[in-house]
């Protein structure tokens, strides 16, 4: 848990204003819940951009291989995203 000794500079506190979560009984701002709301809302655009990048990777791999069922770098072009996800998952 946070000790509350450190906080963001005053000119950056406005960034978290739309995400602030308060306890309905005591009206105290819950810092951990505010941070979680900011984190979750930032992941949405990242996931959406990932789908566009994934589609582009599939198309480029299929174009380089000569078709979606042909191999590029020893991997079927239709399996490039799956293999990439496995590699990222294992290394992370």
CSV table of C-alpha atoms in Angstrom, one decimal:
chain,number,residue,atom,x,y,z
A,1,UNK,CA,0.0,0.0,0.0
A,2,UNK,CA,1.1,3.5,-0.6
A,3,UNK,CA,2.3,5.6,2.3
A,4,UNK,CA,0.9,8.7,0.8
A,5,UNK,CA,4.2,10.5,1.2
A,6,UNK,CA,4.7,11.0,-2.6
A,7,UNK,CA,2.2,12.4,-5.0
A,8,UNK,CA,2.2,13.8,-8.5
A,9,UNK,CA,3.1,17.5,-9.1
A,10,UNK,CA,0.1,19.8,-8.9
A,11,UNK,CA,0.2,20.6,-12.6
A,12,UNK,CA,-0.2,16.9,-13.4
A,13,UNK,CA,-3.0,16.1,-11.0
A,14,UNK,CA,-5.6,17.4,-13.5
A,15,UNK,CA,-4.8,14.3,-15.7
A,16,UNK,CA,-6.3,11.9,-13.2
A,17,UNK,CA,-9.4,14.0,-12.5
A,18,UNK,CA,-11.8,12.1,-14.9
A,19,UNK,CA,-10.6,8.8,-13.4
A,20,UNK,CA,-10.9,9.6,-9.7
A,21,UNK,CA,-12.8,7.0,-7.7
A,22,UNK,CA,-14.2,8.0,-4.4
A,23,UNK,CA,-15.5,5.9,-1.5
A,24,UNK,CA,-19.3,6.6,-1.4
A,25,UNK,CA,-19.4,6.5,2.4
A,26,UNK,CA,-16.5,8.6,3.3
A,27,UNK,CA,-16.0,10.5,0.0
A,28,UNK,CA,-12.2,9.9,0.2
A,29,UNK,CA,-10.4,9.4,-3.1
A,30,UNK,CA,-9.2,5.9,-3.6
A,31,UNK,CA,-5.7,6.2,-5.2
A,32,UNK,CA,-5.4,2.5,-6.1
A,33,UNK,CA,-8.8,2.4,-7.8
A,34,UNK,CA,-8.0,5.7,-9.7
A,35,UNK,CA,-4.7,4.2,-10.9
A,36,UNK,CA,-6.5,1.0,-12.0
A,37,UNK,CA,-9.1,3.1,-13.9
A,38,UNK,CA,-6.3,5.0,-15.7
A,39,UNK,CA,-4.5,1.8,-16.5
A,40,UNK,CA,-7.6,0.0,-17.9
A,41,UNK,CA,-8.7,2.9,-20.0
A,42,UNK,CA,-5.2,3.2,-21.6
A,43,UNK,CA,-5.2,-0.4,-22.6
A,44,UNK,CA,-8.2,-0.1,-24.9
A,45,UNK,CA,-6.5,2.0,-27.6
A,46,UNK,CA,-3.4,-0.1,-27.4
A,47,UNK,CA,-5.4,-3.3,-28.0
A,48,UNK,CA,-7.3,-1.6,-30.9
A,49,UNK,CA,-4.1,-0.5,-32.6
A,50,UNK,CA,-2.7,-4.0,-32.1
A,51,UNK,CA,-5.5,-5.4,-34.2
A,52,UNK,CA,-4.7,-3.1,-37.1
A,53,UNK,CA,-1.0,-3.9,-36.8
A,54,UNK,CA,-1.8,-7.6,-36.7
A,55,UNK,CA,-3.9,-7.4,-39.9
A,56,UNK,CA,-1.1,-5.5,-41.7
A,57,UNK,CA,1.4,-8.2,-40.6
A,58,UNK,CA,-0.8,-10.9,-41.9
A,59,UNK,CA,-1.3,-9.2,-45.3
A,60,UNK,CA,2.4,-8.5,-45.6
A,61,UNK,CA,3.4,-12.0,-44.7
A,62,UNK,CA,0.9,-13.4,-47.2
A,63,UNK,CA,2.1,-11.1,-49.9
A,64,UNK,CA,5.7,-12.0,-49.3
A,65,UNK,CA,5.0,-15.7,-49.2
A,66,UNK,CA,2.8,-15.7,-52.3
A,67,UNK,CA,-0.4,-16.7,-50.4
A,68,UNK,CA,-1.8,-17.3,-46.9
A,69,UNK,CA,-1.0,-21.0,-47.1
A,70,UNK,CA,2.6,-20.6,-48.3
A,71,UNK,CA,5.6,-20.4,-45.9
A,72,UNK,CA,7.6,-17.3,-45.1
A,73,UNK,CA,10.7,-17.8,-42.9
A,74,UNK,CA,9.7,-21.4,-42.3
A,75,UNK,CA,6.2,-20.4,-40.9
A,76,UNK,CA,2.9,-20.4,-42.7
A,77,UNK,CA,1.8,-16.8,-43.4
A,78,UNK,CA,-1.5,-17.5,-41.7
A,79,UNK,CA,0.3,-18.5,-38.5
A,80,UNK,CA,2.6,-15.5,-38.1
A,81,UNK,CA,0.5,-13.8,-35.5
A,82,UNK,CA,0.0,-17.0,-33.5
A,83,UNK,CA,3.7,-17.7,-33.4
A,84,UNK,CA,4.5,-14.1,-32.5
A,85,UNK,CA,2.0,-14.3,-29.6
A,86,UNK,CA,3.6,-17.5,-28.3
A,87,UNK,CA,7.1,-16.0,-28.4
A,88,UNK,CA,5.9,-12.8,-26.6
A,89,UNK,CA,4.0,-14.9,-24.1
A,90,UNK,CA,7.0,-17.1,-23.3
A,91,UNK,CA,9.5,-14.3,-23.1
A,92,UNK,CA,7.3,-12.1,-20.9
